[in-house]
Amino acid sequence: MTVPGRGATLALDGVLTAEEAALTANRIAELQRPDGAIPWFRGHHLDPWDHVEAAMALDVAGHHAPARAAYEWLARHQLPDGSWYAAYDDGDADRPTDLSRETNFCAYVAVGVLHHHLATGDDGFRRRMWPVVVAAIDFVLDLQHEDGRIGWKRETDGTAVTDALLTGCASIHQALRCALRLAELAGDPRPDWELATGRLAHAVRSHPERFLDKSRYSMDWYYPVLGGVLRGDAARARLDSRWEEFVVPGLGVRCVLPNPWVTGGESAELALSLWAAGDSDRAAEILGAIGHLRAADGLYWTGYVYADDAFWPEERTSWTAGSVLLAVAALNGHPATTAVFGGGRLPEGLSPDCCGGSPPPGADPVPR
């Protein structure tokens, strides 16, 4: 299965055949509503972050029109302050089920828009979506603290939650770098975003005490790598540091300690992190290990409780399948995917004058 005009394949030995990848992509497309919304599965909710992840997976599989429709859904339903609600019933914009507005959910549109532009070369799309990205990033940065961290969300009544999440902020860091690249393409310099990106990177890299303690969760372990804050030796050292705690050989990655539960999304994201750290061999091994989560319809079970030999929860989500396709695409050198997750050509932002300054992430080359 070759992505039209981009020369990358979604077949990977021991993980997916081309036919299996095509089936998975088709199943994600079938979950999409006619209005472009991509819920977790039909009848469940949509959240903006996972909606974007599923749209990115459609693009790596060559389903560019459905991916574009997903971003157009975001453009139509963006709130006046630049945000989106945290959840919508079955992706119905008229039926939000969580009226809070999470910063990392809202920022991720920048990653998706840059990814779609790079996958398709569609300049008209990029220009149309630029005001959407600007409004979303400005909403997010309105919750940034002087110390660099970004508050988790605004509550339903507009109250800012000042607590910050390491995983969410690492994801926002990736989004800010993609937004800065979009600003370059638009000829619209954003020096305030450059400062914000550098401050956030320094906080994630050097000040874990500024964030809520979620160290039981594997995402807090690998997301500083996935979000592009750590690269090179620093990235590899972080991934090695808790490998034995989170990785279950032959099964995948635990979501949270000490639960005997491996999950497909976290496993695929760890594979992306390993690839970004230059460790494609272990990335492929992790992806191969979660083959037991693949269902006959081409989607993936969210997780597996190995102590009980049971899939749980009993759901197969668009975003779990999407994360697998994105990881395979990165390993196979899909240009748009390697650009947004490798970050080698994305703007870094400006380092703050804190702790004697902080150099940019490791200089080791990103695999391509």
Short mmCIF file of C-alpha atoms in Angstrom, two decimals:
data_model
loop_
_atom_site.label_atom_id
_atom_site.label_comp_id
_atom_site.label_asym_id
_atom_site.label_seq_id
_atom_site.Cartn_x
_atom_site.Cartn_y
_atom_site.Cartn_z
CA MET A 1 0.00 0.00 0.00
CA THR A 2 1.81 3.14 -1.20
CA VAL A 3 0.76 6.62 -0.17
CA PRO A 4 0.00 8.48 -3.42
CA GLY A 5 2.80 10.80 -4.41
CA ARG A 6 4.80 10.26 -1.26
CA GLY A 7 6.56 6.94 -1.80
CA ALA A 8 6.19 5.42 1.67
CA THR A 9 4.62 2.11 2.55
CA LEU A 10 2.58 0.99 5.52
CA ALA A 11 3.79 -2.60 5.31
CA LEU A 12 6.28 -3.58 8.01
CA ASP A 13 7.67 -7.07 8.52
CA GLY A 14 6.31 -8.66 11.66
CA VAL A 15 3.78 -5.88 12.18
CA LEU A 16 1.51 -5.26 9.19
CA THR A 17 1.13 -6.42 5.62
CA ALA A 18 0.02 -3.88 3.05
CA GLU A 19 -3.41 -5.52 2.97
CA GLU A 20 -3.75 -5.37 6.76
CA ALA A 21 -2.74 -1.71 6.81
CA ALA A 22 -5.30 -0.91 4.12
CA LEU A 23 -8.00 -2.68 6.11
CA THR A 24 -7.13 -0.71 9.24
CA ALA A 25 -7.22 2.60 7.39
CA ASN A 26 -10.55 1.71 5.79
CA ARG A 27 -12.02 0.87 9.17
CA ILE A 28 -10.96 4.24 10.59
CA ALA A 29 -12.57 5.92 7.58
CA GLU A 30 -15.78 3.97 8.17
CA LEU A 31 -15.96 5.30 11.73
CA GLN A 32 -15.97 8.88 10.44
CA ARG A 33 -19.32 10.67 10.41
CA PRO A 34 -20.56 12.35 7.21
CA ASP A 35 -19.76 15.75 8.77
CA GLY A 36 -16.06 14.79 9.17
CA ALA A 37 -16.06 13.98 12.90
CA ILE A 38 -14.12 10.89 13.99
CA PRO A 39 -15.34 9.58 17.36
CA TRP A 40 -13.51 6.88 19.29
CA PHE A 41 -16.10 4.53 17.83
CA ARG A 42 -19.68 5.14 16.77
CA GLY A 43 -21.83 5.85 19.79
CA HIS A 44 -18.88 6.94 21.94
CA HIS A 45 -17.41 10.42 22.23
CA LEU A 46 -15.00 12.48 20.14
CA ASP A 47 -12.19 14.43 21.75
CA PRO A 48 -10.18 16.89 19.63
CA TRP A 49 -6.75 15.29 20.24
CA ASP A 50 -7.74 11.76 19.22
CA HIS A 51 -9.80 13.15 16.35
CA VAL A 52 -6.61 14.72 14.96
CA GLU A 53 -4.59 11.54 15.50
CA ALA A 54 -7.14 9.54 13.52
CA ALA A 55 -7.09 12.16 10.74
CA MET A 56 -3.29 11.93 10.56
CA ALA A 57 -3.59 8.16 10.18
CA LEU A 58 -5.99 8.66 7.27
CA ASP A 59 -3.42 10.87 5.58
CA VAL A 60 -0.59 8.34 5.89
CA ALA A 61 -2.89 5.80 4.23
CA GLY A 62 -3.69 8.16 1.34
CA HIS A 63 -7.24 8.98 2.48
CA HIS A 64 -6.65 12.69 2.05
CA ALA A 65 -10.22 13.86 1.46
CA PRO A 66 -11.57 12.28 4.69
CA ALA A 67 -8.59 13.69 6.58
CA ARG A 68 -9.29 17.16 5.20
CA ALA A 69 -12.95 16.78 6.23
CA ALA A 70 -11.82 16.03 9.80
CA TYR A 71 -9.89 19.31 9.97
CA GLU A 72 -12.77 21.20 8.39
CA TRP A 73 -14.98 19.86 11.19
CA LEU A 74 -12.61 21.49 13.67
CA ALA A 75 -12.66 24.76 11.74
CA ARG A 76 -16.47 24.86 11.69
CA HIS A 77 -16.87 24.11 15.37
CA GLN A 78 -14.03 26.08 16.96
CA LEU A 79 -15.32 28.14 19.88
CA PRO A 80 -14.94 31.93 19.92
CA ASP A 81 -11.95 31.74 22.29
CA GLY A 82 -10.07 29.41 19.91
CA SER A 83 -10.78 26.20 21.83
CA TRP A 84 -12.92 23.10 21.51
CA TYR A 85 -14.82 21.27 24.18
CA ALA A 86 -13.13 18.24 25.65
CA ALA A 87 -15.76 15.75 24.43
CA TYR A 88 -18.70 15.52 22.03
CA ASP A 89 -21.27 12.72 22.03
CA ASP A 90 -20.59 10.57 18.94
CA GLY A 91 -18.80 13.57 17.45
CA ASP A 92 -22.00 15.62 17.29
CA ALA A 93 -20.94 19.25 17.72
CA ASP A 94 -24.38 20.11 19.10
CA ARG A 95 -24.00 17.58 21.93
CA PRO A 96 -20.85 18.35 23.92
CA THR A 97 -20.54 16.10 26.97
CA ASP A 98 -17.56 17.77 28.65
CA LEU A 99 -17.60 21.56 28.51
CA SER A 100 -14.09 22.00 29.85
CA ARG A 101 -11.43 22.97 27.30
CA GLU A 102 -8.10 21.16 27.59
CA THR A 103 -4.97 22.90 26.40
CA ASN A 104 -3.18 19.90 24.90
CA PHE A 105 -6.38 18.87 23.09
CA CYS A 106 -6.66 22.31 21.51
CA ALA A 107 -2.98 22.72 20.61
CA TYR A 108 -2.78 19.46 18.66
CA VAL A 109 -4.59 20.91 15.65
CA ALA A 110 -1.25 22.52 14.69
CA VAL A 111 0.42 19.11 14.40
CA GLY A 112 -2.41 17.78 12.26
CA VAL A 113 -2.60 20.81 9.96
CA LEU A 114 1.14 20.77 9.27
CA HIS A 115 1.04 17.00 8.76
CA HIS A 116 -1.82 17.25 6.24
CA HIS A 117 -0.11 20.09 4.38
CA LEU A 118 3.12 18.12 4.13
CA ALA A 119 1.28 14.96 3.09
CA THR A 120 -0.72 16.66 0.35
CA GLY A 121 1.09 19.87 -0.61
CA ASP A 122 -2.27 21.63 -0.33
CA ASP A 123 -1.41 25.31 0.20
CA GLY A 124 -5.04 26.37 0.04
CA PHE A 125 -5.83 24.11 2.98
CA ARG A 126 -2.87 25.50 4.93
CA ARG A 127 -3.99 29.08 4.35
CA ARG A 128 -7.59 28.33 5.32
CA MET A 129 -6.56 26.58 8.50
CA TRP A 130 -3.96 29.13 9.59
CA PRO A 131 -6.47 31.37 11.46
CA VAL A 132 -7.78 28.24 13.22
CA VAL A 133 -4.27 27.35 14.39
CA VAL A 134 -3.58 30.93 15.51
CA ALA A 135 -6.72 31.08 17.62
CA ALA A 136 -6.08 27.65 19.15
CA ILE A 137 -2.45 28.40 20.08
CA ASP A 138 -3.38 31.78 21.54
CA PHE A 139 -6.02 30.06 23.70
CA VAL A 140 -3.39 27.60 24.94
CA LEU A 141 -0.70 30.18 25.66
CA ASP A 142 -3.13 32.28 27.65
CA LEU A 143 -2.77 29.54 30.30
CA GLN A 144 1.04 29.54 30.34
CA HIS A 145 2.76 30.41 33.62
CA GLU A 146 5.87 32.54 33.91
CA ASP A 147 7.82 29.37 34.77
CA GLY A 148 6.97 27.86 31.38
CA ARG A 149 4.39 25.21 32.30
CA ILE A 150 0.93 25.45 30.78
CA GLY A 151 -2.21 24.92 32.84
CA TRP A 152 -4.25 21.84 32.12
CA LYS A 153 -7.56 23.38 31.07
CA ARG A 154 -10.32 25.91 31.53
CA GLU A 155 -13.29 24.63 33.43
CA THR A 156 -16.85 24.90 32.17
CA ASP A 157 -17.24 28.32 33.85
CA GLY A 158 -13.97 29.59 32.34
CA THR A 159 -11.86 29.15 35.47
CA ALA A 160 -8.25 28.38 34.60
CA VAL A 161 -6.86 25.17 36.10
CA THR A 162 -3.32 26.14 37.01
CA ASP A 163 -2.01 22.61 37.60
CA ALA A 164 0.08 21.38 34.69
CA LEU A 165 0.52 17.89 33.26
CA LEU A 166 3.93 16.76 32.01
CA THR A 167 2.45 14.61 29.24
CA GLY A 168 0.09 17.34 28.10
CA CYS A 169 2.82 19.97 28.10
CA ALA A 170 5.21 17.74 26.15
CA SER A 171 2.47 17.28 23.54
CA ILE A 172 1.89 21.05 23.48
CA HIS A 173 5.63 21.52 22.88
CA GLN A 174 5.37 19.46 19.69
CA ALA A 175 2.30 21.45 18.66
CA LEU A 176 4.04 24.79 19.24
CA ARG A 177 6.97 23.78 17.05
CA CYS A 178 4.56 22.75 14.29
CA ALA A 179 2.69 26.03 14.74
CA LEU A 180 5.95 27.95 14.39
CA ARG A 181 6.66 26.14 11.13
CA LEU A 182 3.19 27.05 9.89
CA ALA A 183 3.90 30.65 10.88
CA GLU A 184 7.04 30.56 8.74
CA LEU A 185 5.06 29.21 5.80
CA ALA A 186 2.42 31.90 6.31
CA GLY A 187 5.04 34.66 6.49
CA ASP A 188 3.55 35.62 9.85
CA PRO A 189 6.31 35.74 12.51
CA ARG A 190 5.21 34.87 16.05
CA PRO A 191 8.05 35.85 18.42
CA ASP A 192 5.77 35.39 21.43
CA TRP A 193 5.27 31.75 20.40
CA GLU A 194 9.03 31.30 20.08
CA LEU A 195 9.52 32.53 23.63
CA ALA A 196 6.67 30.37 24.91
CA THR A 197 8.09 27.26 23.20
CA GLY A 198 11.52 27.73 24.72
CA ARG A 199 10.12 28.35 28.19
CA LEU A 200 7.93 25.27 27.97
CA ALA A 201 10.75 23.05 26.72
CA HIS A 202 12.98 24.17 29.59
CA ALA A 203 10.26 23.45 32.14
CA VAL A 204 9.66 19.94 30.79
CA ARG A 205 13.36 19.18 30.42
CA SER A 206 14.68 20.62 33.66
CA HIS A 207 11.84 21.16 36.17
CA PRO A 208 9.67 18.09 36.72
CA GLU A 209 8.68 19.53 40.10
CA ARG A 210 6.51 22.08 38.28
CA PHE A 211 4.12 19.38 37.11
CA LEU A 212 1.60 17.13 38.82
CA ASP A 213 3.14 13.79 39.79
CA LYS A 214 1.77 11.28 37.30
CA SER A 215 4.91 9.13 37.25
CA ARG A 216 2.83 5.95 37.56
CA TYR A 217 1.68 6.52 34.00
CA SER A 218 3.89 5.43 31.12
CA MET A 219 2.99 8.54 29.13
CA ASP A 220 4.88 10.74 31.60
CA TRP A 221 7.89 8.51 30.97
CA TYR A 222 8.09 8.69 27.18
CA TYR A 223 6.24 11.88 26.24
CA PRO A 224 9.18 14.26 26.73
CA VAL A 225 10.79 12.23 23.92
CA LEU A 226 7.66 11.96 21.77
CA GLY A 227 6.99 15.69 22.16
CA GLY A 228 10.49 16.55 20.95
CA VAL A 229 11.82 18.02 24.20
CA LEU A 230 14.51 15.35 24.52
CA ARG A 231 16.58 13.96 21.68
CA GLY A 232 19.83 12.07 21.25
CA ASP A 233 21.53 10.64 24.33
CA ALA A 234 19.09 12.33 26.69
CA ALA A 235 16.13 10.70 24.95
CA ARG A 236 17.72 7.26 24.98
CA ALA A 237 18.68 7.58 28.63
CA ARG A 238 15.12 8.50 29.59
CA LEU A 239 13.62 5.57 27.68
CA ASP A 240 16.13 3.16 29.20
CA SER A 241 15.53 4.46 32.71
CA ARG A 242 12.12 2.86 33.24
CA TRP A 243 12.04 0.23 30.50
CA GLU A 244 11.80 -2.70 32.90
CA GLU A 245 8.93 -1.08 34.78
CA PHE A 246 6.68 -0.37 31.83
CA VAL A 247 7.51 -2.80 29.02
CA VAL A 248 6.06 -6.32 29.23
CA PRO A 249 8.05 -8.51 26.81
CA GLY A 250 5.92 -9.91 24.04
CA LEU A 251 2.80 -8.00 25.10
CA GLY A 252 3.43 -4.26 24.93
CA VAL A 253 3.54 -1.31 27.30
CA ARG A 254 1.74 -0.89 30.59
CA CYS A 255 -0.51 2.14 30.81
CA VAL A 256 -0.20 2.63 34.56
CA LEU A 257 1.72 0.97 37.38
CA PRO A 258 1.21 -1.46 39.01
CA ASN A 259 -1.75 -2.60 36.90
CA PRO A 260 -1.18 -5.73 34.74
CA TRP A 261 -2.64 -3.93 31.72
CA VAL A 262 -0.93 -3.22 28.40
CA THR A 263 -2.46 -0.78 25.94
CA GLY A 264 -2.13 -0.37 22.21
CA GLY A 265 -2.02 3.42 22.12
CA GLU A 266 0.78 3.73 24.64
CA SER A 267 2.70 0.94 22.93
CA ALA A 268 2.49 2.60 19.51
CA GLU A 269 3.45 5.98 21.00
CA LEU A 270 6.45 4.40 22.70
CA ALA A 271 7.42 2.95 19.32
CA LEU A 272 7.26 6.47 17.83
CA SER A 273 9.38 7.73 20.72
CA LEU A 274 11.97 5.00 20.18
CA TRP A 275 12.10 5.82 16.48
CA ALA A 276 12.63 9.50 17.31
CA ALA A 277 15.45 8.50 19.66
CA GLY A 278 17.14 6.53 16.88
CA ASP A 279 16.12 3.07 18.09
CA SER A 280 14.06 1.70 15.21
CA ASP A 281 14.80 -1.93 16.13
CA ARG A 282 13.13 -1.73 19.51
CA ALA A 283 10.34 0.35 17.99
CA ALA A 284 9.54 -2.45 15.55
CA GLU A 285 9.69 -5.00 18.37
CA ILE A 286 7.12 -3.08 20.39
CA LEU A 287 4.81 -2.81 17.40
CA GLY A 288 5.19 -6.51 16.71
CA ALA A 289 4.37 -7.31 20.33
CA ILE A 290 0.92 -5.71 20.14
CA GLY A 291 -0.20 -7.87 17.25
CA HIS A 292 -2.33 -9.76 19.79
CA LEU A 293 -4.47 -6.61 20.15
CA ARG A 294 -5.42 -6.61 16.46
CA ALA A 295 -8.98 -7.71 15.79
CA ALA A 296 -10.23 -9.44 12.66
CA ASP A 297 -11.90 -6.24 11.46
CA GLY A 298 -8.54 -4.42 11.30
CA LEU A 299 -9.02 -2.29 14.41
CA TYR A 300 -7.19 -2.79 17.70
CA TRP A 301 -8.45 -3.51 21.19
CA THR A 302 -7.64 -0.65 23.54
CA GLY A 303 -5.90 -2.91 26.05
CA TYR A 304 -5.27 -6.36 27.48
CA VAL A 305 -5.29 -7.38 31.15
CA TYR A 306 -2.72 -10.14 31.03
CA ALA A 307 -3.38 -11.32 34.58
CA ASP A 308 -6.93 -12.21 33.49
CA ASP A 309 -6.22 -13.04 29.83
CA ALA A 310 -8.89 -10.54 28.83
CA PHE A 311 -9.23 -7.58 26.48
CA TRP A 312 -10.34 -4.52 28.43
CA PRO A 313 -12.12 -2.28 27.93
CA GLU A 314 -14.16 -4.07 25.30
CA GLU A 315 -13.70 -1.40 22.67
CA ARG A 316 -11.70 -0.87 19.49
CA THR A 317 -10.91 2.79 19.00
CA SER A 318 -10.07 4.86 15.96
CA TRP A 319 -7.13 6.45 17.77
CA THR A 320 -5.52 3.16 18.82
CA ALA A 321 -5.55 2.02 15.20
CA GLY A 322 -4.37 5.45 14.14
CA SER A 323 -1.40 5.40 16.48
CA VAL A 324 -0.26 2.08 15.03
CA LEU A 325 -0.43 3.38 11.45
CA LEU A 326 1.49 6.53 12.40
CA ALA A 327 4.24 4.55 14.09
CA VAL A 328 4.59 2.25 11.08
CA ALA A 329 4.63 5.27 8.77
CA ALA A 330 7.47 6.85 10.76
CA LEU A 331 9.51 3.66 10.70
CA ASN A 332 9.04 3.49 6.94
CA GLY A 333 10.08 7.10 6.38
CA HIS A 334 6.75 8.73 5.46
CA PRO A 335 7.94 12.32 4.99
CA ALA A 336 5.07 14.19 6.66
CA THR A 337 5.09 11.86 9.65
CA THR A 338 8.85 11.94 10.12
CA ALA A 339 8.73 15.74 9.88
CA VAL A 340 6.22 16.29 12.67
CA PHE A 341 7.51 13.54 14.99
CA GLY A 342 11.22 13.78 14.17
CA GLY A 343 11.23 17.53 14.39
CA GLY A 344 14.65 17.93 12.80
CA ARG A 345 13.50 20.87 10.67
CA LEU A 346 10.97 22.40 13.06
CA PRO A 347 11.75 25.67 14.87
CA GLU A 348 13.09 25.18 18.39
CA GLY A 349 11.89 28.34 20.09
CA LEU A 350 14.08 30.56 22.27
CA SER A 351 15.71 29.21 25.41
CA PRO A 352 14.91 31.21 28.56
CA ASP A 353 17.45 32.76 30.88
CA CYS A 354 16.88 30.18 33.59
CA CYS A 355 19.30 27.88 35.41
CA GLY A 356 22.15 29.31 33.37
CA GLY A 357 20.27 28.72 30.12
CA SER A 358 19.51 25.42 28.47
CA PRO A 359 20.86 24.17 25.16
CA PRO A 360 18.53 22.74 22.55
CA PRO A 361 17.84 19.00 22.61
CA GLY A 362 20.58 16.50 21.75
CA ALA A 363 22.32 17.02 18.48
CA ASP A 364 22.18 13.40 17.36
CA PRO A 365 20.59 13.19 13.89
CA VAL A 366 16.97 12.13 13.70
CA PRO A 367 16.41 8.98 11.61
CA ARG A 368 14.85 9.59 8.21
#
